[in-house]
C-alpha cells in the first residue's frame, strides 16, 4: 500500500488537528488542504470532517479522558500523538456506529503513515485499548464535572465572560448549543424561485426542508448531509447557504429605493452582497462590493455569476481605506460586516473557541472602528450605515457603536426592530439586533445608523 492510498479519513482528521494546534489557522482551509492532499472523496471526506469538528466540540471532555489514561502530561505529548488520541477517543466514546477495532487500528495506522517512531504506535494503541477496558469507570460525554456542572467544552476565559454578562444558565445554554452540529440553512433566491417551489423540488428527492424561523427567504434542511453542490437548483442559482442572522442583517439597509447605490464594504465571499442584489433586483440599483483578497474575489465572482448571471456588480479589488480615497460615489446604504472574533458562530466554527484569547479584543475593536469610520465617509445624507459582527463580545459591538457615535455626531442610531420581520422581535435588545446562538440562529450583532441631513 502506498502512502497516498494509506492516507485515510482518520489520518486526514489527525493531520488537520495537528496543523491547527501548531498554527492556529482557521480549521476549514486547513481541512480542505489536507483532504485534497489525501485525495479524500465522498464518505471518507465526510467522516474526516465529522471527526475534526467533533473533536473540537468535545476537547475538554477528551482532555479529561486523556488525563485519566495517560501516564504523562498531555501538554508534553507530540502534537500528532495528542491529535491521534483525541480522534481515537472521540470515536470510542462519542460515536456509536464505528467498531472499536476500526477506531483503534485505523488511528494507530495513521501514526505509521505519518512516519512516527514505533514506540509511539504502541503508546497510542495501549491508551486506546485501556480506555475500552476501563470504559465503565470513565466519564461519559454528558457526565457532570466534580462540582455537578456539565462540561462546557469552551475555554474558561470565554465562559467566564459569558457568565458575567448573561448569567450562568444562559452561558451554559449557549455552550450546549455550540457543542451540537448546527442545522443547514439556505437563503432562497426569491428573484429566481419561490420558497414553496424549492421546498417541493427538494421533497421530490426525499430531502426534508421547511421555512426558517425568522428570515422571510430562509429554508432549513435538518437532515441533509450531502454536498451543497448536489442539491437541486444549486447550479441555477436558486439558493445560497446563509444563516438566518446574516439574512436579517441585510434587511436593515432598507427601505430600498429605485436607482440608488448600495455598498458591501467587507464583501468576503459575497453572501450579503448577493442578498443586497436580491433585495434590490426590481430597483435598478447600483451595487458595489469591496474585497481586497484575491481568493475571496474569485469566490465572490463565482457566487454572483451563479446567483445573478445577468446582474450588475462592481467588485473593487482593494481595501476599503483605499476605496475611500478614490471613490466619488455616495451610497444610500453601506453594509459593514466587520472582521471580528467570531464568538457568536463557534457552533459552526468550533476552532474559534480555542484559537481566540481575550487580549485580542482591543485589537479587533481598533480595526472595527477604523473600518466603520471609513465606511461612514461613503454614506449619503440621510443614508443608512449598518454595522454587523458575528461576535457576542461587547467590546466589538455596543462599545464600537458608542465610540463611533461619540466622534461622528452626524450619525444617529435607529431602532432595528422597525426593519425586521415581527418573528425576529425576540432577537432585539434595545435598538440593536443581537440574537444569542440557538438551534435556529447564530449569535450576531447589528446596529442601524442613519446619517443626518
PDB file of C-alpha atoms in Angstrom, residues 78-287:
ATOM      1  CA  UNK A  78       3.757  15.186  20.391  1.00  0.00           C
ATOM      2  CA  UNK A  79       1.062  17.144  18.538  1.00  0.00           C
ATOM      3  CA  UNK A  80       0.296  14.276  16.146  1.00  0.00           C
ATOM      4  CA  UNK A  81       0.111  11.790  19.028  1.00  0.00           C
ATOM      5  CA  UNK A  82      -2.186  14.101  21.022  1.00  0.00           C
ATOM      6  CA  UNK A  83      -4.438  14.577  17.979  1.00  0.00           C
ATOM      7  CA  UNK A  84      -4.453  10.838  17.275  1.00  0.00           C
ATOM      8  CA  UNK A  85      -5.509  10.003  20.819  1.00  0.00           C
ATOM      9  CA  UNK A  86      -8.243  12.661  20.644  1.00  0.00           C
ATOM     10  CA  UNK A  87      -9.589  11.253  17.377  1.00  0.00           C
ATOM     11  CA  UNK A  88      -9.449   7.695  18.701  1.00  0.00           C
ATOM     12  CA  UNK A  89     -11.228   8.523  21.952  1.00  0.00           C
ATOM     13  CA  UNK A  90     -13.835  10.608  20.138  1.00  0.00           C
ATOM     14  CA  UNK A  91     -14.740   7.579  18.017  1.00  0.00           C
ATOM     15  CA  UNK A  92     -14.855   5.247  21.042  1.00  0.00           C
ATOM     16  CA  UNK A  93     -16.822   7.472  23.446  1.00  0.00           C
ATOM     17  CA  UNK A  94     -18.819   9.930  21.307  1.00  0.00           C
ATOM     18  CA  UNK A  95     -19.825   7.890  18.239  1.00  0.00           C
ATOM     19  CA  UNK A  96     -21.863   4.687  18.225  1.00  0.00           C
ATOM     20  CA  UNK A  97     -21.542   3.389  14.659  1.00  0.00           C
ATOM     21  CA  UNK A  98     -17.780   2.812  14.457  1.00  0.00           C
ATOM     22  CA  UNK A  99     -16.495  -0.601  15.655  1.00  0.00           C
ATOM     23  CA  UNK A 100     -13.946  -0.398  18.436  1.00  0.00           C
ATOM     24  CA  UNK A 101     -11.404  -2.354  16.398  1.00  0.00           C
ATOM     25  CA  UNK A 102     -11.657   0.065  13.484  1.00  0.00           C
ATOM     26  CA  UNK A 103     -11.338   3.100  15.760  1.00  0.00           C
ATOM     27  CA  UNK A 104      -8.167   1.738  17.351  1.00  0.00           C
ATOM     28  CA  UNK A 105      -6.485   0.111  14.362  1.00  0.00           C
ATOM     29  CA  UNK A 106      -7.077   2.953  11.898  1.00  0.00           C
ATOM     30  CA  UNK A 107      -5.852   5.509  14.423  1.00  0.00           C
ATOM     31  CA  UNK A 108      -2.647   3.542  15.026  1.00  0.00           C
ATOM     32  CA  UNK A 109      -2.182   3.091  11.269  1.00  0.00           C
ATOM     33  CA  UNK A 110      -2.290   6.874  10.886  1.00  0.00           C
ATOM     34  CA  UNK A 111       0.822   7.119  13.061  1.00  0.00           C
ATOM     35  CA  UNK A 112       2.578   4.610  10.806  1.00  0.00           C
ATOM     36  CA  UNK A 113       1.653   6.639   7.715  1.00  0.00           C
ATOM     37  CA  UNK A 114       2.978   9.764   9.419  1.00  0.00           C
ATOM     38  CA  UNK A 115       6.299   8.017   9.987  1.00  0.00           C
ATOM     39  CA  UNK A 116       6.277   8.288  13.784  1.00  0.00           C
ATOM     40  CA  UNK A 117       8.544   6.006  15.804  1.00  0.00           C
ATOM     41  CA  UNK A 118       7.303   2.526  16.627  1.00  0.00           C
ATOM     42  CA  UNK A 119       7.137   3.048  20.388  1.00  0.00           C
ATOM     43  CA  UNK A 120       4.562   5.804  19.788  1.00  0.00           C
ATOM     44  CA  UNK A 121       2.373   3.335  17.866  1.00  0.00           C
ATOM     45  CA  UNK A 122       2.410   1.113  20.951  1.00  0.00           C
ATOM     46  CA  UNK A 123       1.701   4.032  23.268  1.00  0.00           C
ATOM     47  CA  UNK A 124      -1.388   5.147  21.336  1.00  0.00           C
ATOM     48  CA  UNK A 125      -2.576   1.574  20.929  1.00  0.00           C
ATOM     49  CA  UNK A 126      -2.161   0.965  24.672  1.00  0.00           C
ATOM     50  CA  UNK A 127      -4.048   4.104  25.715  1.00  0.00           C
ATOM     51  CA  UNK A 128      -6.973   3.424  23.379  1.00  0.00           C
ATOM     52  CA  UNK A 129      -7.276  -0.230  24.371  1.00  0.00           C
ATOM     53  CA  UNK A 130      -7.053   0.729  28.048  1.00  0.00           C
ATOM     54  CA  UNK A 131      -9.949   3.139  27.505  1.00  0.00           C
ATOM     55  CA  UNK A 132     -12.050   0.261  26.150  1.00  0.00           C
ATOM     56  CA  UNK A 133     -11.248  -1.938  29.169  1.00  0.00           C
ATOM     57  CA  UNK A 134     -11.984   0.900  31.607  1.00  0.00           C
ATOM     58  CA  UNK A 135     -14.980   2.409  29.826  1.00  0.00           C
ATOM     59  CA  UNK A 136     -17.416   1.517  32.617  1.00  0.00           C
ATOM     60  CA  UNK A 137     -15.305   3.545  35.062  1.00  0.00           C
ATOM     61  CA  UNK A 138     -14.639   6.523  32.781  1.00  0.00           C
ATOM     62  CA  UNK A 139     -16.961   9.540  32.467  1.00  0.00           C
ATOM     63  CA  UNK A 140     -19.301   9.774  29.503  1.00  0.00           C
ATOM     64  CA  UNK A 141     -19.684  12.963  27.432  1.00  0.00           C
ATOM     65  CA  UNK A 142     -22.723  14.084  29.456  1.00  0.00           C
ATOM     66  CA  UNK A 143     -21.259  13.230  32.888  1.00  0.00           C
ATOM     67  CA  UNK A 144     -21.176  16.335  35.160  1.00  0.00           C
ATOM     68  CA  UNK A 145     -17.848  17.563  36.497  1.00  0.00           C
ATOM     69  CA  UNK A 146     -16.757  17.348  40.144  1.00  0.00           C
ATOM     70  CA  UNK A 147     -19.000  20.306  41.041  1.00  0.00           C
ATOM     71  CA  UNK A 148     -22.062  18.762  39.421  1.00  0.00           C
ATOM     72  CA  UNK A 149     -21.973  21.141  36.435  1.00  0.00           C
ATOM     73  CA  UNK A 150     -21.973  19.944  32.812  1.00  0.00           C
ATOM     74  CA  UNK A 151     -18.705  20.043  30.882  1.00  0.00           C
ATOM     75  CA  UNK A 152     -18.804  23.188  28.768  1.00  0.00           C
ATOM     76  CA  UNK A 153     -16.096  22.321  26.224  1.00  0.00           C
ATOM     77  CA  UNK A 154     -15.174  26.001  25.944  1.00  0.00           C
ATOM     78  CA  UNK A 155     -12.128  27.851  27.331  1.00  0.00           C
ATOM     79  CA  UNK A 156     -12.564  29.289  30.812  1.00  0.00           C
ATOM     80  CA  UNK A 157     -11.891  32.894  29.767  1.00  0.00           C
ATOM     81  CA  UNK A 158     -14.841  32.767  27.377  1.00  0.00           C
ATOM     82  CA  UNK A 159     -17.317  31.017  29.657  1.00  0.00           C
ATOM     83  CA  UNK A 160     -16.439  33.420  32.482  1.00  0.00           C
ATOM     84  CA  UNK A 161     -17.150  36.414  30.253  1.00  0.00           C
ATOM     85  CA  UNK A 162     -20.489  34.978  29.175  1.00  0.00           C
ATOM     86  CA  UNK A 163     -21.443  34.081  32.725  1.00  0.00           C
ATOM     87  CA  UNK A 164     -20.662  37.611  33.915  1.00  0.00           C
ATOM     88  CA  UNK A 165     -22.769  39.171  31.142  1.00  0.00           C
ATOM     89  CA  UNK A 166     -25.579  36.668  30.598  1.00  0.00           C
ATOM     90  CA  UNK A 167     -25.741  34.625  33.810  1.00  0.00           C
ATOM     91  CA  UNK A 168     -24.718  31.037  34.480  1.00  0.00           C
ATOM     92  CA  UNK A 169     -27.806  29.423  32.966  1.00  0.00           C
ATOM     93  CA  UNK A 170     -27.649  31.320  29.681  1.00  0.00           C
ATOM     94  CA  UNK A 171     -23.904  30.779  29.392  1.00  0.00           C
ATOM     95  CA  UNK A 172     -24.358  27.014  29.814  1.00  0.00           C
ATOM     96  CA  UNK A 173     -27.176  27.018  27.255  1.00  0.00           C
ATOM     97  CA  UNK A 174     -25.011  28.832  24.679  1.00  0.00           C
ATOM     98  CA  UNK A 175     -22.194  26.340  25.217  1.00  0.00           C
ATOM     99  CA  UNK A 176     -24.585  23.404  24.843  1.00  0.00           C
ATOM    100  CA  UNK A 177     -25.889  24.796  21.527  1.00  0.00           C
ATOM    101  CA  UNK A 178     -22.330  25.376  20.305  1.00  0.00           C
ATOM    102  CA  UNK A 179     -21.473  21.736  21.021  1.00  0.00           C
ATOM    103  CA  UNK A 180     -24.173  20.439  18.668  1.00  0.00           C
ATOM    104  CA  UNK A 181     -23.991  20.117  14.890  1.00  0.00           C
ATOM    105  CA  UNK A 182     -25.731  23.239  13.501  1.00  0.00           C
ATOM    106  CA  UNK A 183     -28.562  22.938  11.038  1.00  0.00           C
ATOM    107  CA  UNK A 184     -28.082  23.735   7.358  1.00  0.00           C
ATOM    108  CA  UNK A 185     -29.818  26.991   6.411  1.00  0.00           C
ATOM    109  CA  UNK A 186     -30.293  28.319   2.888  1.00  0.00           C
ATOM    110  CA  UNK A 187     -31.399  31.704   1.631  1.00  0.00           C
ATOM    111  CA  UNK A 188     -33.764  31.147  -1.272  1.00  0.00           C
ATOM    112  CA  UNK A 189     -33.021  33.438  -4.221  1.00  0.00           C
ATOM    113  CA  UNK A 190     -36.579  34.718  -4.424  1.00  0.00           C
ATOM    114  CA  UNK A 191     -35.807  36.669  -7.584  1.00  0.00           C
ATOM    115  CA  UNK A 192     -35.487  33.311  -9.386  1.00  0.00           C
ATOM    116  CA  UNK A 193     -37.664  30.792  -7.491  1.00  0.00           C
ATOM    117  CA  UNK A 194     -40.226  30.816  -4.683  1.00  0.00           C
ATOM    118  CA  UNK A 195     -39.502  29.181  -1.353  1.00  0.00           C
ATOM    119  CA  UNK A 196     -42.554  26.923  -1.775  1.00  0.00           C
ATOM    120  CA  UNK A 197     -41.325  25.700  -5.168  1.00  0.00           C
ATOM    121  CA  UNK A 198     -37.832  24.911  -3.863  1.00  0.00           C
ATOM    122  CA  UNK A 199     -39.342  23.003  -0.932  1.00  0.00           C
ATOM    123  CA  UNK A 200     -41.393  20.977  -3.429  1.00  0.00           C
ATOM    124  CA  UNK A 201     -38.326  20.274  -5.594  1.00  0.00           C
ATOM    125  CA  UNK A 202     -36.392  19.054  -2.563  1.00  0.00           C
ATOM    126  CA  UNK A 203     -39.290  16.919  -1.357  1.00  0.00           C
ATOM    127  CA  UNK A 204     -39.383  15.079  -4.694  1.00  0.00           C
ATOM    128  CA  UNK A 205     -35.850  13.879  -3.951  1.00  0.00           C
ATOM    129  CA  UNK A 206     -36.702  12.888  -0.388  1.00  0.00           C
ATOM    130  CA  UNK A 207     -34.922  15.900   1.153  1.00  0.00           C
ATOM    131  CA  UNK A 208     -36.811  17.386   4.095  1.00  0.00           C
ATOM    132  CA  UNK A 209     -36.983  21.181   4.116  1.00  0.00           C
ATOM    133  CA  UNK A 210     -39.073  23.743   5.977  1.00  0.00           C
ATOM    134  CA  UNK A 211     -39.210  27.547   6.270  1.00  0.00           C
ATOM    135  CA  UNK A 212     -36.856  29.144   8.777  1.00  0.00           C
ATOM    136  CA  UNK A 213     -37.981  30.791  11.979  1.00  0.00           C
ATOM    137  CA  UNK A 214     -37.040  34.432  11.413  1.00  0.00           C
ATOM    138  CA  UNK A 215     -35.956  35.427   7.888  1.00  0.00           C
ATOM    139  CA  UNK A 216     -38.561  35.531   5.079  1.00  0.00           C
ATOM    140  CA  UNK A 217     -36.430  33.694   2.479  1.00  0.00           C
ATOM    141  CA  UNK A 218     -34.779  31.206   4.842  1.00  0.00           C
ATOM    142  CA  UNK A 219     -35.033  27.455   4.350  1.00  0.00           C
ATOM    143  CA  UNK A 220     -33.835  24.800   6.818  1.00  0.00           C
ATOM    144  CA  UNK A 221     -32.636  21.337   5.747  1.00  0.00           C
ATOM    145  CA  UNK A 222     -32.424  19.475   9.084  1.00  0.00           C
ATOM    146  CA  UNK A 223     -31.143  16.102   7.868  1.00  0.00           C
ATOM    147  CA  UNK A 224     -29.143  16.792   4.716  1.00  0.00           C
ATOM    148  CA  UNK A 225     -25.542  15.521   4.884  1.00  0.00           C
ATOM    149  CA  UNK A 226     -24.508  15.608   1.215  1.00  0.00           C
ATOM    150  CA  UNK A 227     -22.622  18.153  -0.838  1.00  0.00           C
ATOM    151  CA  UNK A 228     -24.254  21.559  -1.245  1.00  0.00           C
ATOM    152  CA  UNK A 229     -23.499  21.444  -4.953  1.00  0.00           C
ATOM    153  CA  UNK A 230     -25.624  18.291  -5.265  1.00  0.00           C
ATOM    154  CA  UNK A 231     -28.804  19.995  -4.094  1.00  0.00           C
ATOM    155  CA  UNK A 232     -31.361  20.669  -6.851  1.00  0.00           C
ATOM    156  CA  UNK A 233     -31.144  24.209  -8.142  1.00  0.00           C
ATOM    157  CA  UNK A 234     -27.599  24.921  -6.976  1.00  0.00           C
ATOM    158  CA  UNK A 235     -26.208  25.395 -10.491  1.00  0.00           C
ATOM    159  CA  UNK A 236     -29.235  27.536 -11.391  1.00  0.00           C
ATOM    160  CA  UNK A 237     -28.591  29.947  -8.526  1.00  0.00           C
ATOM    161  CA  UNK A 238     -31.782  29.116  -6.641  1.00  0.00           C
ATOM    162  CA  UNK A 239     -30.191  29.458  -3.205  1.00  0.00           C
ATOM    163  CA  UNK A 240     -27.168  30.441  -1.144  1.00  0.00           C
ATOM    164  CA  UNK A 241     -26.046  28.891   2.138  1.00  0.00           C
ATOM    165  CA  UNK A 242     -26.553  31.600   4.750  1.00  0.00           C
ATOM    166  CA  UNK A 243     -27.674  31.614   8.386  1.00  0.00           C
ATOM    167  CA  UNK A 244     -30.835  33.491   9.297  1.00  0.00           C
ATOM    168  CA  UNK A 245     -28.940  36.092  11.339  1.00  0.00           C
ATOM    169  CA  UNK A 246     -26.865  37.111   8.318  1.00  0.00           C
ATOM    170  CA  UNK A 247     -30.005  37.215   6.195  1.00  0.00           C
ATOM    171  CA  UNK A 248     -31.719  39.573   8.618  1.00  0.00           C
ATOM    172  CA  UNK A 249     -28.713  41.907   8.763  1.00  0.00           C
ATOM    173  CA  UNK A 250     -29.067  42.811   5.087  1.00  0.00           C
ATOM    174  CA  UNK A 251     -32.707  43.814   5.640  1.00  0.00           C
ATOM    175  CA  UNK A 252     -31.516  46.607   7.924  1.00  0.00           C
ATOM    176  CA  UNK A 253     -30.312  48.555   4.868  1.00  0.00           C
ATOM    177  CA  UNK A 254     -33.954  49.113   3.910  1.00  0.00           C
ATOM    178  CA  UNK A 255     -36.177  50.634   2.866  1.00  0.00           C
ATOM    179  CA  UNK A 256     -34.597  50.213  -0.561  1.00  0.00           C
ATOM    180  CA  UNK A 257     -35.300  52.857  -3.186  1.00  0.00           C
ATOM    181  CA  UNK A 258     -35.094  52.857  -7.015  1.00  0.00           C
ATOM    182  CA  UNK A 259     -31.930  53.999  -8.795  1.00  0.00           C
ATOM    183  CA  UNK A 260     -29.920  54.108  -5.590  1.00  0.00           C
ATOM    184  CA  UNK A 261     -26.398  52.861  -4.840  1.00  0.00           C
ATOM    185  CA  UNK A 262     -25.501  50.312  -2.151  1.00  0.00           C
ATOM    186  CA  UNK A 263     -22.093  49.208  -0.897  1.00  0.00           C
ATOM    187  CA  UNK A 264     -20.960  45.998   0.776  1.00  0.00           C
ATOM    188  CA  UNK A 265     -17.809  47.354   2.415  1.00  0.00           C
ATOM    189  CA  UNK A 266     -16.432  43.964   3.589  1.00  0.00           C
ATOM    190  CA  UNK A 267     -17.785  41.631   0.923  1.00  0.00           C
ATOM    191  CA  UNK A 268     -15.867  38.414   1.607  1.00  0.00           C
ATOM    192  CA  UNK A 269     -17.420  35.554  -0.377  1.00  0.00           C
ATOM    193  CA  UNK A 270     -20.474  37.627  -1.224  1.00  0.00           C
ATOM    194  CA  UNK A 271     -23.241  36.192   0.928  1.00  0.00           C
ATOM    195  CA  UNK A 272     -24.577  39.599   1.916  1.00  0.00           C
ATOM    196  CA  UNK A 273     -23.589  41.168  -1.428  1.00  0.00           C
ATOM    197  CA  UNK A 274     -25.802  38.702  -3.278  1.00  0.00           C
ATOM    198  CA  UNK A 275     -28.594  39.279  -0.782  1.00  0.00           C
ATOM    199  CA  UNK A 276     -28.438  43.033  -1.417  1.00  0.00           C
ATOM    200  CA  UNK A 277     -28.661  42.306  -5.143  1.00  0.00           C
ATOM    201  CA  UNK A 278     -31.680  40.093  -4.443  1.00  0.00           C
ATOM    202  CA  UNK A 279     -33.396  42.751  -2.321  1.00  0.00           C
ATOM    203  CA  UNK A 280     -32.820  45.457  -4.956  1.00  0.00           C
ATOM    204  CA  UNK A 281     -33.496  43.322  -8.045  1.00  0.00           C
ATOM    205  CA  UNK A 282     -36.545  45.394  -9.046  1.00  0.00           C
ATOM    206  CA  UNK A 283     -34.996  48.790  -8.331  1.00  0.00           C
ATOM    207  CA  UNK A 284     -32.244  49.135 -10.989  1.00  0.00           C
ATOM    208  CA  UNK A 285     -29.763  49.755  -8.197  1.00  0.00           C
ATOM    209  CA  UNK A 286     -26.001  50.201  -8.424  1.00  0.00           C
ATOM    210  CA  UNK A 287     -24.258  47.615  -6.218  1.00  0.00           C
TER     211      UNK A 287
END
